[in-house]
Amino acid sequence: MKKNIKLTACLIIGLMAASVLFVLNQHSYAMNEQKIEIETPQGKLTGTLILPQHYSGNVGLIVFVHGDGPINDTYDDGYKPLWEKFASAGYASLSLNKPGIGGSSGNWLEQSMEDRAQETISAINWAKNLPMIDKKSIGLWGASQAGWVIPKIVKEVPNLAFSILVSPAVNWISQGKYNTRLEMKQEGFSENEIQAKEHYNAQVLQLLNERASYEDYLRIAHSENLISKERWGFIAKNYQSDATEELSYFNAPVHLVLGGQDINVDIEETERIYREKIPTNLLSVSYFPNADHSMLSKKNAASPLRTYLTAVFFPRQLVEDQYLDDLSRFVKTQP
């Protein structure tokens, strides 16, 4: 009896040890990460510089431009499989903590899209002084809200090598209307309920157009979905964002990545505008029918529990299968 108990205990301990080693291995990436600090006129920016494990001479660099929200440099480790892919293709990556996150100065909710562009330009200029970085091979990767930021960067830094835009926003107001309707339909709301929400959103938009105060907003606000005062200020600064005309600033390859399950961005309208504004010889488009706004696969996006477990045990499988390979192929084709 005692022998069986000991054997069972040994098996359990062995399985636990194997599980720990498996998880550690899944979160071990073939790249070198360095925490960095950049001093700018607006204050200190912190982040991570990622280098290939083995390289000779200079390497290209991909600077990350985040989407909306309080995002840290690793996107809670969600960027790491992408960094590893870029490293395997011979590229370094640079990603910052947003202001107020991870030791970066300021508050990201006080930023305009122009502020975000200037912050990224400061990071690019800092990186150009690094001895291992090829100044002629610096590109951008950005998602969602970065669709308003990257064209502003390109306008001021015209010698960038390329830009990758994943589910990029084009027009703040039309995107908001699209997202509201599709999200409510997906959650089972009736047409009358959707129209009531759209009417309420139109009232909020009118207040923004009138430059109304937060107190004016509170007089009509729905308590179940209240915008904070800081968020109201952020929206007031940025709700007129529209990248349509600024897309003409691109003068280097642009890779547009879209997901068929995206309910945040109208991908058909986005692709149409990009094709109208960016020369055909500069634009490439990848479409993943089963990916959502964040390039999560359909099966992961449908289940928060599955997403969490995948992130813990199989982080490289969190996004759509072909997404990482697609970006790797794109950067390998750049000079």
Short mmCIF file of N, CA, C and O in Angstrom, two decimals, residues 93-163:
data_model
loop_
_atom_site.label_atom_id
_atom_site.label_comp_id
_atom_site.label_asym_id
_atom_site.label_seq_id
_atom_site.Cartn_x
_atom_site.Cartn_y
_atom_site.Cartn_z
N SER A 93 13.33 44.58 -32.94
CA SER A 93 12.05 45.25 -32.69
C SER A 93 12.23 46.22 -31.53
O SER A 93 13.06 46.00 -30.65
N LEU A 94 11.45 47.29 -31.55
CA LEU A 94 11.48 48.28 -30.46
C LEU A 94 10.04 48.60 -30.10
O LEU A 94 9.24 48.99 -30.95
N SER A 95 9.71 48.41 -28.82
CA SER A 95 8.35 48.64 -28.36
C SER A 95 8.38 49.42 -27.05
O SER A 95 9.17 49.09 -26.15
N LEU A 96 7.54 50.43 -26.94
CA LEU A 96 7.53 51.32 -25.78
C LEU A 96 6.34 51.05 -24.88
O LEU A 96 5.30 50.57 -25.32
N ASN A 97 6.51 51.40 -23.61
CA ASN A 97 5.36 51.51 -22.71
C ASN A 97 4.66 52.83 -23.00
O ASN A 97 5.31 53.87 -23.16
N LYS A 98 3.35 52.82 -23.07
CA LYS A 98 2.64 54.07 -23.26
C LYS A 98 2.88 55.00 -22.05
O LYS A 98 3.18 54.53 -20.95
N PRO A 99 2.74 56.31 -22.25
CA PRO A 99 2.92 57.24 -21.12
C PRO A 99 2.04 56.86 -19.93
O PRO A 99 0.84 56.57 -20.08
N GLY A 100 2.68 56.83 -18.76
CA GLY A 100 1.97 56.43 -17.55
C GLY A 100 1.98 54.94 -17.29
O GLY A 100 1.48 54.47 -16.26
N ILE A 101 2.58 54.16 -18.19
CA ILE A 101 2.64 52.71 -18.07
C ILE A 101 4.10 52.28 -17.97
O ILE A 101 4.94 52.76 -18.73
N GLY A 102 4.41 51.40 -17.04
CA GLY A 102 5.74 50.80 -16.97
C GLY A 102 6.88 51.79 -16.81
O GLY A 102 7.98 51.54 -17.30
N GLY A 103 6.64 52.91 -16.16
CA GLY A 103 7.71 53.87 -15.91
C GLY A 103 7.84 54.98 -16.93
O GLY A 103 8.65 55.89 -16.76
N SER A 104 7.04 54.95 -18.01
CA SER A 104 7.05 56.05 -18.98
C SER A 104 6.34 57.27 -18.38
O SER A 104 5.31 57.13 -17.72
N SER A 105 6.89 58.44 -18.64
CA SER A 105 6.32 59.67 -18.09
C SER A 105 4.99 60.02 -18.77
O SER A 105 4.77 59.71 -19.93
N GLY A 106 4.12 60.71 -18.01
CA GLY A 106 2.91 61.25 -18.59
C GLY A 106 1.70 60.36 -18.44
O GLY A 106 1.66 59.45 -17.61
N ASN A 107 0.70 60.62 -19.28
CA ASN A 107 -0.57 59.90 -19.24
C ASN A 107 -1.06 59.72 -20.67
O ASN A 107 -1.31 60.71 -21.38
N TRP A 108 -1.19 58.49 -21.13
CA TRP A 108 -1.57 58.23 -22.52
C TRP A 108 -2.94 58.81 -22.85
O TRP A 108 -3.22 59.15 -24.02
N LEU A 109 -3.81 58.99 -21.85
CA LEU A 109 -5.14 59.54 -22.10
C LEU A 109 -5.11 61.04 -22.38
O LEU A 109 -6.13 61.63 -22.77
N GLU A 110 -3.96 61.66 -22.19
CA GLU A 110 -3.83 63.09 -22.49
C GLU A 110 -3.21 63.32 -23.86
O GLU A 110 -2.96 64.46 -24.26
N GLN A 111 -2.98 62.24 -24.61
CA GLN A 111 -2.30 62.36 -25.90
C GLN A 111 -3.26 62.54 -27.07
O GLN A 111 -4.34 61.92 -27.11
N SER A 112 -2.85 63.33 -28.03
CA SER A 112 -3.49 63.35 -29.34
C SER A 112 -2.76 62.35 -30.23
O SER A 112 -1.70 61.82 -29.86
N MET A 113 -3.30 62.10 -31.41
CA MET A 113 -2.62 61.21 -32.35
C MET A 113 -1.29 61.82 -32.81
O MET A 113 -0.32 61.11 -33.05
N GLU A 114 -1.24 63.13 -32.89
CA GLU A 114 0.01 63.81 -33.23
C GLU A 114 1.05 63.61 -32.13
O GLU A 114 2.24 63.39 -32.40
N ASP A 115 0.60 63.67 -30.86
CA ASP A 115 1.51 63.39 -29.74
C ASP A 115 2.09 61.99 -29.85
O ASP A 115 3.29 61.77 -29.63
N ARG A 116 1.24 61.04 -30.22
CA ARG A 116 1.69 59.66 -30.35
C ARG A 116 2.71 59.52 -31.47
O ARG A 116 3.67 58.77 -31.37
N ALA A 117 2.48 60.25 -32.55
CA ALA A 117 3.42 60.21 -33.67
C ALA A 117 4.78 60.78 -33.25
O ALA A 117 5.84 60.19 -33.54
N GLN A 118 4.77 61.89 -32.54
CA GLN A 118 6.02 62.51 -32.11
C GLN A 118 6.78 61.62 -31.13
O GLN A 118 8.02 61.55 -31.17
N GLU A 119 6.06 60.93 -30.30
CA GLU A 119 6.67 59.98 -29.37
C GLU A 119 7.41 58.87 -30.12
O GLU A 119 8.55 58.52 -29.79
N THR A 120 6.78 58.37 -31.17
CA THR A 120 7.40 57.30 -31.96
C THR A 120 8.60 57.84 -32.74
O THR A 120 9.61 57.14 -32.89
N ILE A 121 8.50 59.06 -33.25
CA ILE A 121 9.62 59.67 -33.96
C ILE A 121 10.82 59.81 -33.03
O ILE A 121 11.97 59.58 -33.43
N SER A 122 10.58 60.17 -31.77
CA SER A 122 11.67 60.24 -30.79
C SER A 122 12.34 58.88 -30.64
O SER A 122 13.58 58.78 -30.55
N ALA A 123 11.54 57.82 -30.62
CA ALA A 123 12.10 56.47 -30.50
C ALA A 123 12.91 56.10 -31.74
O ALA A 123 13.97 55.48 -31.64
N ILE A 124 12.42 56.47 -32.92
CA ILE A 124 13.15 56.19 -34.16
C ILE A 124 14.49 56.91 -34.17
O ILE A 124 15.54 56.32 -34.50
N ASN A 125 14.49 58.18 -33.79
CA ASN A 125 15.74 58.95 -33.76
C ASN A 125 16.72 58.37 -32.75
O ASN A 125 17.94 58.35 -33.00
N TRP A 126 16.21 57.91 -31.63
CA TRP A 126 17.07 57.26 -30.62
C TRP A 126 17.70 55.99 -31.22
O TRP A 126 18.90 55.74 -31.07
N ALA A 127 16.87 55.20 -31.89
CA ALA A 127 17.34 53.92 -32.44
C ALA A 127 18.38 54.12 -33.54
O ALA A 127 19.27 53.28 -33.72
N LYS A 128 18.29 55.22 -34.28
CA LYS A 128 19.25 55.47 -35.36
C LYS A 128 20.68 55.62 -34.85
O LYS A 128 21.63 55.46 -35.61
N ASN A 129 20.82 55.93 -33.57
CA ASN A 129 22.16 56.08 -32.99
C ASN A 129 22.72 54.78 -32.44
O ASN A 129 23.86 54.76 -31.94
N LEU A 130 21.94 53.71 -32.49
CA LEU A 130 22.44 52.42 -32.00
C LEU A 130 23.37 51.81 -33.04
O LEU A 130 23.04 51.76 -34.23
N PRO A 131 24.53 51.31 -32.63
CA PRO A 131 25.53 50.84 -33.60
C PRO A 131 25.10 49.64 -34.42
O PRO A 131 25.58 49.45 -35.54
N MET A 132 24.17 48.82 -33.88
CA MET A 132 23.79 47.61 -34.61
C MET A 132 22.61 47.82 -35.57
O MET A 132 22.27 46.92 -36.33
N ILE A 133 22.00 49.00 -35.54
CA ILE A 133 20.81 49.23 -36.36
C ILE A 133 21.16 49.83 -37.71
O ILE A 133 21.89 50.82 -37.81
N ASP A 134 20.63 49.22 -38.77
CA ASP A 134 20.78 49.74 -40.12
C ASP A 134 19.76 50.87 -40.31
O ASP A 134 18.55 50.63 -40.37
N LYS A 135 20.23 52.09 -40.40
CA LYS A 135 19.36 53.27 -40.47
C LYS A 135 18.46 53.26 -41.70
O LYS A 135 17.42 53.92 -41.73
N LYS A 136 18.87 52.53 -42.75
CA LYS A 136 18.08 52.49 -43.97
C LYS A 136 17.04 51.37 -43.96
O LYS A 136 16.29 51.22 -44.94
N SER A 137 17.00 50.60 -42.89
CA SER A 137 16.08 49.46 -42.82
C SER A 137 15.20 49.54 -41.57
O SER A 137 15.04 48.56 -40.84
N ILE A 138 14.66 50.71 -41.31
CA ILE A 138 13.76 50.90 -40.17
C ILE A 138 12.32 50.97 -40.69
O ILE A 138 11.99 51.78 -41.56
N GLY A 139 11.48 50.09 -40.18
CA GLY A 139 10.08 50.05 -40.57
C GLY A 139 9.17 50.16 -39.36
O GLY A 139 9.62 50.23 -38.21
N LEU A 140 7.87 50.19 -39.62
CA LEU A 140 6.87 50.33 -38.56
C LEU A 140 5.90 49.16 -38.59
O LEU A 140 5.55 48.64 -39.66
N TRP A 141 5.47 48.75 -37.42
CA TRP A 141 4.35 47.82 -37.27
C TRP A 141 3.33 48.51 -36.37
O TRP A 141 3.70 49.05 -35.32
N GLY A 142 2.07 48.53 -36.78
CA GLY A 142 1.06 49.15 -35.95
C GLY A 142 -0.29 48.51 -36.12
O GLY A 142 -0.60 47.96 -37.18
N ALA A 143 -1.11 48.57 -35.06
CA ALA A 143 -2.43 47.95 -35.10
C ALA A 143 -3.51 48.95 -34.70
O ALA A 143 -3.29 49.83 -33.87
N SER A 144 -4.67 48.80 -35.31
CA SER A 144 -5.89 49.52 -34.94
C SER A 144 -5.68 51.03 -34.93
O SER A 144 -5.54 51.65 -35.98
N GLN A 145 -5.62 51.64 -33.75
CA GLN A 145 -5.47 53.09 -33.63
C GLN A 145 -4.19 53.60 -34.29
O GLN A 145 -4.10 54.78 -34.66
N ALA A 146 -3.22 52.73 -34.47
CA ALA A 146 -1.99 53.11 -35.18
C ALA A 146 -2.27 53.54 -36.60
O ALA A 146 -1.45 54.21 -37.23
N GLY A 147 -3.46 53.19 -37.13
CA GLY A 147 -3.84 53.65 -38.46
C GLY A 147 -3.92 55.16 -38.57
O GLY A 147 -3.78 55.71 -39.67
N TRP A 148 -4.14 55.84 -37.44
CA TRP A 148 -4.13 57.31 -37.44
C TRP A 148 -2.74 57.86 -37.13
O TRP A 148 -2.46 59.01 -37.44
N VAL A 149 -1.90 57.07 -36.51
CA VAL A 149 -0.60 57.55 -36.05
C VAL A 149 0.48 57.37 -37.12
O VAL A 149 1.27 58.28 -37.39
N ILE A 150 0.52 56.21 -37.75
CA ILE A 150 1.61 55.89 -38.67
C ILE A 150 1.69 56.86 -39.86
O ILE A 150 2.80 57.30 -40.21
N PRO A 151 0.58 57.23 -40.50
CA PRO A 151 0.73 58.20 -41.60
C PRO A 151 1.36 59.52 -41.16
O PRO A 151 2.09 60.15 -41.94
N LYS A 152 1.10 59.95 -39.94
CA LYS A 152 1.71 61.19 -39.42
C LYS A 152 3.22 61.01 -39.25
O LYS A 152 4.00 61.94 -39.49
N ILE A 153 3.63 59.81 -38.83
CA ILE A 153 5.06 59.52 -38.69
C ILE A 153 5.73 59.55 -40.07
O ILE A 153 6.79 60.16 -40.26
N VAL A 154 5.10 58.87 -41.02
CA VAL A 154 5.66 58.77 -42.37
C VAL A 154 5.83 60.15 -43.00
O VAL A 154 6.80 60.41 -43.73
N LYS A 155 4.90 61.04 -42.72
CA LYS A 155 4.98 62.40 -43.27
C LYS A 155 6.27 63.09 -42.83
O LYS A 155 6.91 63.81 -43.61
N GLU A 156 6.67 62.87 -41.56
CA GLU A 156 7.85 63.55 -41.01
C GLU A 156 9.13 62.75 -41.15
O GLU A 156 10.23 63.31 -41.07
N VAL A 157 9.01 61.43 -41.35
CA VAL A 157 10.19 60.57 -41.51
C VAL A 157 10.03 59.83 -42.83
O VAL A 157 9.70 58.63 -42.87
N PRO A 158 10.22 60.51 -43.95
CA PRO A 158 9.90 59.93 -45.26
C PRO A 158 10.82 58.81 -45.72
O PRO A 158 10.54 58.15 -46.70
N ASN A 159 11.94 58.59 -45.03
CA ASN A 159 12.88 57.56 -45.48
C ASN A 159 12.71 56.24 -44.75
O ASN A 159 13.62 55.41 -44.73
N LEU A 160 11.54 56.01 -44.16
CA LEU A 160 11.28 54.71 -43.54
C LEU A 160 11.21 53.62 -44.61
O LEU A 160 10.79 53.87 -45.74
N ALA A 161 11.61 52.41 -44.23
CA ALA A 161 11.72 51.33 -45.22
C ALA A 161 10.37 50.73 -45.59
O ALA A 161 10.15 50.33 -46.74
N PHE A 162 9.44 50.64 -44.63
CA PHE A 162 8.14 50.03 -44.88
C PHE A 162 7.23 50.27 -43.68
O PHE A 162 7.68 50.70 -42.61
N SER A 163 5.95 49.97 -43.87
CA SER A 163 4.96 50.04 -42.79
C SER A 163 4.04 48.84 -42.86
O SER A 163 3.58 48.48 -43.95
#
